[in-house]
Amino acid sequence: MLGGIEAGGTKFVLAVGPGPRTITARRSIPTGDAATTLAEAAAWFAEQGQVTALGIGSFGPVDLDPASPRWGMITNTPKAGWADCDIAGFFARELGVPVGFDTDVNAAALAEYSAAGAACNSLAYLTIGTGIGGGLVLDGRCVHGIAHPEMGHIYPRRAQEDRDFPGICPHHGDCLEGLASGPAIAARWGASLSHMPADHPAHGLIADYIAQACHMLFATVAVADVVIGGGVANTPGLIERVAKRARELDAGYLPGGTRHRIIRPRLGEDAGITGALMLAERALA
Ligand code: ZN
């Protein structure tokens, strides 16, 4: 029996199952302070019977360097009470099993990569919601670099009609997250994208910024698929607009051509927790 945790800033999704795609029990708990949340999660796993390994896809930043004494920790997050939280170490001690650990978006990318089948050798997963993050799988491996990607913090080319908006990222102002996340949309127009009429200029503007990120992924690492999840991505028609805009931005140049795809998660809302269970499976191996 594998255990998985999708550790998000607003909720923790917990699951157990004999394999990543066969969840037999799950629970969602609100993310409170670290001590309470971790204890509540550990108690739930104890009720499920013995798991043989646990996988955690976590909000970050996190330390993923296996040679680091801080591996498995949430590091300098601004989320109150969670900085320097040894989340992987806590569950390794509490449950006494191997723990696999990665970012929430790398876990989701891993699950989507698995669901894509043999024809797909590379995939990026973007979540567009309260924040913007991205995970990357190349040839079956989650990409970490010297830390982990932070794709929400690239600087897109600004639209003329949007140049007076300073952006909301506390670090960068008008990075992708500062321009196209849910709070950035609300800051400009006082509503979510899905509550604005289909002919509102916000749709084209936000699609353009997200399409630039997709084009960057196609042009730099030549991924087959960019999978886009998250609350903003649920806006009707947005993914289609992004895909159309990305084709315009490329202008027929990229050698991958129409094999580059921009799609919704094949696993829907289950991408993150499925990826966490895959991390458990890999920790066992
Ligand atoms: Zn930023």
Coordinates of C-alpha atoms and ligand atoms in Angstrom, one line a residue:
M1 CA 0.0 0.0 0.0
L2 CA 1.4 3.4 -1.1
G3 CA 0.7 6.7 0.6
G4 CA 0.6 10.1 -1.1
I5 CA 0.3 13.7 0.0
E6 CA -0.4 16.6 -2.2
A7 CA 0.7 19.4 0.2
G8 CA -0.8 22.7 -1.0
G9 CA -0.9 26.1 0.6
T10 CA -4.6 25.9 1.3
K11 CA -5.2 22.1 1.6
F12 CA -3.5 18.8 2.0
V13 CA -4.8 15.9 -0.1
L14 CA -4.0 12.5 1.4
A15 CA -4.4 9.2 -0.3
V16 CA -3.5 5.5 -0.1
G17 CA -3.8 2.8 -2.7
P18 CA -2.0 -0.3 -4.0
G19 CA -0.7 1.7 -7.0
P20 CA -0.6 5.3 -8.2
R21 CA -3.7 5.0 -10.4
T22 CA -5.8 3.0 -7.8
I23 CA -6.6 5.2 -4.9
T24 CA -8.6 3.3 -2.3
A25 CA -9.1 6.0 0.3
R26 CA -8.5 9.8 0.3
R27 CA -9.0 12.8 2.6
S28 CA -8.6 16.5 2.2
I29 CA -7.6 18.6 5.2
P30 CA -7.2 22.4 5.4
T31 CA -3.6 23.6 5.6
G32 CA -3.4 25.1 9.1
D33 CA -0.2 25.6 11.1
A34 CA 2.5 23.1 10.4
A35 CA 2.4 21.1 13.6
T36 CA -1.4 20.6 13.5
T37 CA -1.6 19.8 9.8
L38 CA 1.3 17.2 9.9
A39 CA -0.1 15.5 13.0
E40 CA -3.5 15.3 11.5
A41 CA -2.1 13.8 8.3
A42 CA 0.0 11.3 10.1
A43 CA -3.0 10.2 12.2
W44 CA -5.1 9.6 9.1
F45 CA -2.3 7.4 7.6
A46 CA -2.1 5.5 10.8
E47 CA -5.8 4.7 10.5
Q48 CA -5.4 3.3 7.0
G49 CA -3.0 0.5 8.0
Q50 CA 0.6 0.2 7.2
V51 CA 1.9 2.0 4.0
T52 CA 5.2 0.7 2.5
A53 CA 6.3 4.1 1.2
L54 CA 5.0 7.7 1.1
G55 CA 5.3 10.3 -1.6
I56 CA 5.0 14.0 -1.1
G57 CA 4.4 16.7 -3.7
S58 CA 4.8 19.9 -1.8
F59 CA 4.3 23.7 -2.1
G60 CA 7.7 25.4 -1.9
P61 CA 10.3 26.5 -2.1
V62 CA 11.7 23.1 -1.1
D63 CA 15.2 21.5 -0.8
L64 CA 15.4 18.6 -3.3
D65 CA 19.2 18.1 -3.2
P66 CA 19.7 14.5 -1.9
A67 CA 23.2 15.5 -0.7
S68 CA 21.8 18.4 1.4
P69 CA 21.2 18.1 5.1
R70 CA 18.0 20.1 4.5
W71 CA 16.7 17.7 1.8
G72 CA 12.9 17.2 2.2
M73 CA 12.3 20.5 3.9
I74 CA 10.1 23.4 2.9
T75 CA 12.7 26.2 3.1
N76 CA 12.1 30.0 3.0
T77 CA 8.4 30.1 2.2
P78 CA 6.5 33.3 3.1
K79 CA 3.7 31.0 4.4
A80 CA 3.5 31.7 8.2
G81 CA 4.8 28.9 10.3
W82 CA 6.0 26.7 7.5
A83 CA 9.6 28.0 6.8
D84 CA 12.2 25.4 7.6
C85 CA 9.6 22.7 8.1
D86 CA 11.1 19.2 7.7
I87 CA 8.0 17.7 6.1
A88 CA 9.7 14.6 4.6
G89 CA 11.7 13.9 7.8
F90 CA 8.5 14.2 9.9
F91 CA 6.7 11.5 7.9
A92 CA 9.8 9.3 7.6
R93 CA 10.0 9.3 11.5
E94 CA 6.2 9.0 12.1
L95 CA 5.5 6.2 9.5
G96 CA 8.9 4.6 9.4
V97 CA 8.9 4.2 5.6
P98 CA 10.9 5.5 2.7
V99 CA 9.7 9.0 1.6
G100 CA 9.8 10.4 -2.0
F101 CA 9.7 14.1 -2.2
D102 CA 9.4 16.7 -4.9
T103 CA 7.5 19.9 -5.7
D104 CA 3.7 19.8 -6.1
V105 CA 4.1 20.7 -9.8
N106 CA 6.8 18.2 -10.5
A107 CA 4.6 15.5 -9.0
A108 CA 1.7 16.6 -11.2
A109 CA 4.0 16.7 -14.2
L110 CA 5.2 13.2 -13.4
A111 CA 1.6 11.8 -13.3
E112 CA 0.6 13.6 -16.5
Y113 CA 3.7 12.2 -18.2
S114 CA 2.8 8.7 -17.1
A115 CA -0.8 9.2 -18.3
A116 CA 0.4 10.6 -21.7
G117 CA 1.8 7.2 -22.7
A118 CA 4.8 6.1 -24.7
A119 CA 4.4 8.7 -27.5
C120 CA 5.3 11.5 -25.1
N121 CA 9.0 11.7 -23.9
S122 CA 8.8 15.2 -22.3
L123 CA 6.1 17.3 -20.6
A124 CA 5.7 20.4 -18.6
Y125 CA 2.9 21.1 -16.2
L126 CA 1.8 24.6 -15.4
T127 CA -0.6 25.5 -12.7
I128 CA -2.3 28.9 -13.1
G129 CA -4.2 29.8 -10.0
T130 CA -3.5 31.7 -6.8
G131 CA 0.1 31.6 -8.0
I132 CA 1.8 30.2 -11.1
G133 CA 4.2 27.3 -10.9
G134 CA 5.6 24.8 -13.3
G135 CA 7.0 21.3 -13.2
L136 CA 9.1 19.6 -15.9
V137 CA 9.7 16.0 -16.8
L138 CA 12.3 15.1 -19.5
D139 CA 12.8 11.5 -20.5
G140 CA 10.9 10.3 -17.4
R141 CA 12.9 12.4 -14.9
C142 CA 11.7 15.4 -12.9
V143 CA 14.0 18.3 -13.6
H144 CA 15.5 20.0 -10.5
G145 CA 18.6 21.8 -11.7
I146 CA 20.4 23.1 -8.6
A147 CA 17.0 23.7 -6.9
H148 CA 13.8 23.5 -8.8
P149 CA 12.2 25.5 -11.7
E150 CA 10.1 28.5 -10.8
M151 CA 8.4 29.0 -14.2
G152 CA 5.9 31.5 -12.8
H153 CA 8.6 34.1 -12.4
I154 CA 9.7 34.6 -16.0
Y155 CA 9.1 38.0 -17.5
P156 CA 6.7 37.9 -20.4
R157 CA 6.7 40.7 -23.0
R158 CA 4.2 43.2 -21.8
A159 CA 1.1 44.1 -23.9
Q160 CA 0.8 47.8 -24.8
E161 CA -2.7 48.0 -23.3
D162 CA -1.5 46.5 -20.0
R163 CA 1.6 48.6 -19.5
D164 CA 0.2 50.7 -16.7
F165 CA -0.4 47.7 -14.4
P166 CA 2.7 47.2 -12.2
G167 CA 2.0 43.5 -11.5
I168 CA 1.6 42.0 -8.0
C169 CA 4.6 39.7 -7.5
P170 CA 6.3 40.9 -4.3
H171 CA 9.7 40.0 -5.8
H172 CA 9.4 40.9 -9.4
G173 CA 6.3 43.0 -10.0
D174 CA 5.3 42.1 -13.6
C175 CA 6.6 38.5 -13.9
L176 CA 4.1 35.9 -15.2
E177 CA 2.6 35.3 -11.8
G178 CA 2.5 39.0 -11.2
L179 CA 0.5 39.5 -14.4
A180 CA -1.6 36.4 -15.0
S181 CA -2.3 34.7 -11.7
G182 CA -5.8 34.8 -10.2
P183 CA -4.9 37.7 -7.8
A184 CA -3.3 39.6 -10.6
I185 CA -6.5 39.3 -12.7
A186 CA -8.6 40.4 -9.7
A187 CA -6.3 43.3 -9.0
R188 CA -6.9 44.7 -12.5
W189 CA -10.6 43.9 -13.1
G190 CA -12.1 43.1 -9.7
A191 CA -13.3 39.7 -10.9
S192 CA -12.1 36.3 -11.9
L193 CA -11.5 35.5 -15.6
S194 CA -14.4 33.1 -15.6
H195 CA -16.8 35.8 -14.4
M196 CA -15.9 38.2 -17.3
P197 CA -17.8 38.0 -20.6
A198 CA -16.2 36.1 -23.4
D199 CA -15.5 39.3 -25.4
H200 CA -13.7 41.0 -22.5
P201 CA -10.1 42.0 -23.4
A202 CA -8.8 40.3 -20.3
H203 CA -9.2 36.8 -21.9
G204 CA -6.8 37.7 -24.8
L205 CA -4.4 39.4 -22.6
I206 CA -4.0 36.6 -20.1
A207 CA -3.9 34.0 -22.9
D208 CA -1.1 35.9 -24.5
Y209 CA 1.0 35.9 -21.3
I210 CA 0.4 32.2 -20.7
A211 CA 1.1 31.4 -24.4
Q212 CA 4.5 33.1 -24.1
A213 CA 5.4 30.8 -21.3
C214 CA 4.3 27.8 -23.4
H215 CA 6.3 29.0 -26.3
M216 CA 9.3 29.4 -24.1
L217 CA 9.0 25.8 -23.0
F218 CA 8.6 24.6 -26.5
A219 CA 11.6 26.6 -27.7
T220 CA 14.0 25.9 -24.8
V221 CA 13.3 22.3 -23.8
A222 CA 11.1 21.2 -26.7
V223 CA 8.5 19.5 -24.6
A224 CA 5.8 17.6 -26.4
D225 CA 3.0 18.7 -24.1
V226 CA 2.4 21.7 -21.9
V227 CA -0.4 20.6 -19.5
I228 CA -2.2 23.5 -17.8
G229 CA -4.2 23.1 -14.6
G230 CA -5.3 25.3 -11.8
G231 CA -8.3 27.5 -11.1
V232 CA -7.7 30.2 -13.7
A233 CA -7.1 27.4 -16.3
N234 CA -10.7 26.2 -15.8
T235 CA -12.0 29.4 -17.4
P236 CA -14.0 28.2 -20.4
G237 CA -12.1 28.7 -23.7
L238 CA -8.9 29.8 -22.1
I239 CA -6.8 26.8 -23.1
E240 CA -8.0 27.1 -26.7
R241 CA -7.0 30.8 -26.7
V242 CA -3.6 29.9 -25.3
A243 CA -3.0 27.2 -27.9
K244 CA -4.0 29.5 -30.7
R245 CA -1.9 32.4 -29.4
A246 CA 1.1 30.1 -29.0
R247 CA 0.8 29.0 -32.6
E248 CA 0.8 32.7 -33.7
L249 CA 3.8 33.5 -31.5
D250 CA 5.8 30.6 -33.0
A251 CA 4.9 31.6 -36.6
G252 CA 5.5 28.1 -37.9
Y253 CA 9.2 28.1 -36.9
L254 CA 9.6 25.3 -34.3
P255 CA 10.8 21.9 -35.7
G256 CA 8.3 20.1 -33.4
G257 CA 5.5 21.8 -35.3
T258 CA 2.0 20.6 -34.5
R259 CA 3.4 17.8 -32.2
H260 CA 3.7 20.5 -29.5
R261 CA 0.4 20.5 -27.6
I262 CA -1.2 22.7 -25.0
I263 CA -3.8 20.6 -23.1
R264 CA -5.8 20.3 -19.9
P265 CA -4.7 17.6 -17.4
R266 CA -5.5 14.1 -18.6
L267 CA -6.0 13.2 -14.9
G268 CA -8.1 16.3 -14.1
E269 CA -7.9 17.2 -10.4
D270 CA -6.1 14.0 -9.6
A271 CA -2.7 14.9 -11.3
G272 CA -1.1 16.1 -8.1
I273 CA -2.1 13.3 -5.8
T274 CA -1.4 10.6 -8.4
G275 CA 2.1 12.1 -8.8
A276 CA 2.6 11.9 -5.1
L277 CA 1.8 8.2 -5.1
M278 CA 4.2 7.8 -8.0
L279 CA 6.9 9.4 -5.9
A280 CA 6.1 6.8 -3.2
E281 CA 6.5 4.1 -5.8
R282 CA 9.8 5.5 -6.9
A283 CA 11.0 5.8 -3.2
L284 CA 10.3 2.1 -2.8
A285 CA 12.3 1.2 -5.9
Ligands
ZN1 ZN 7.7 36.8 -9.5

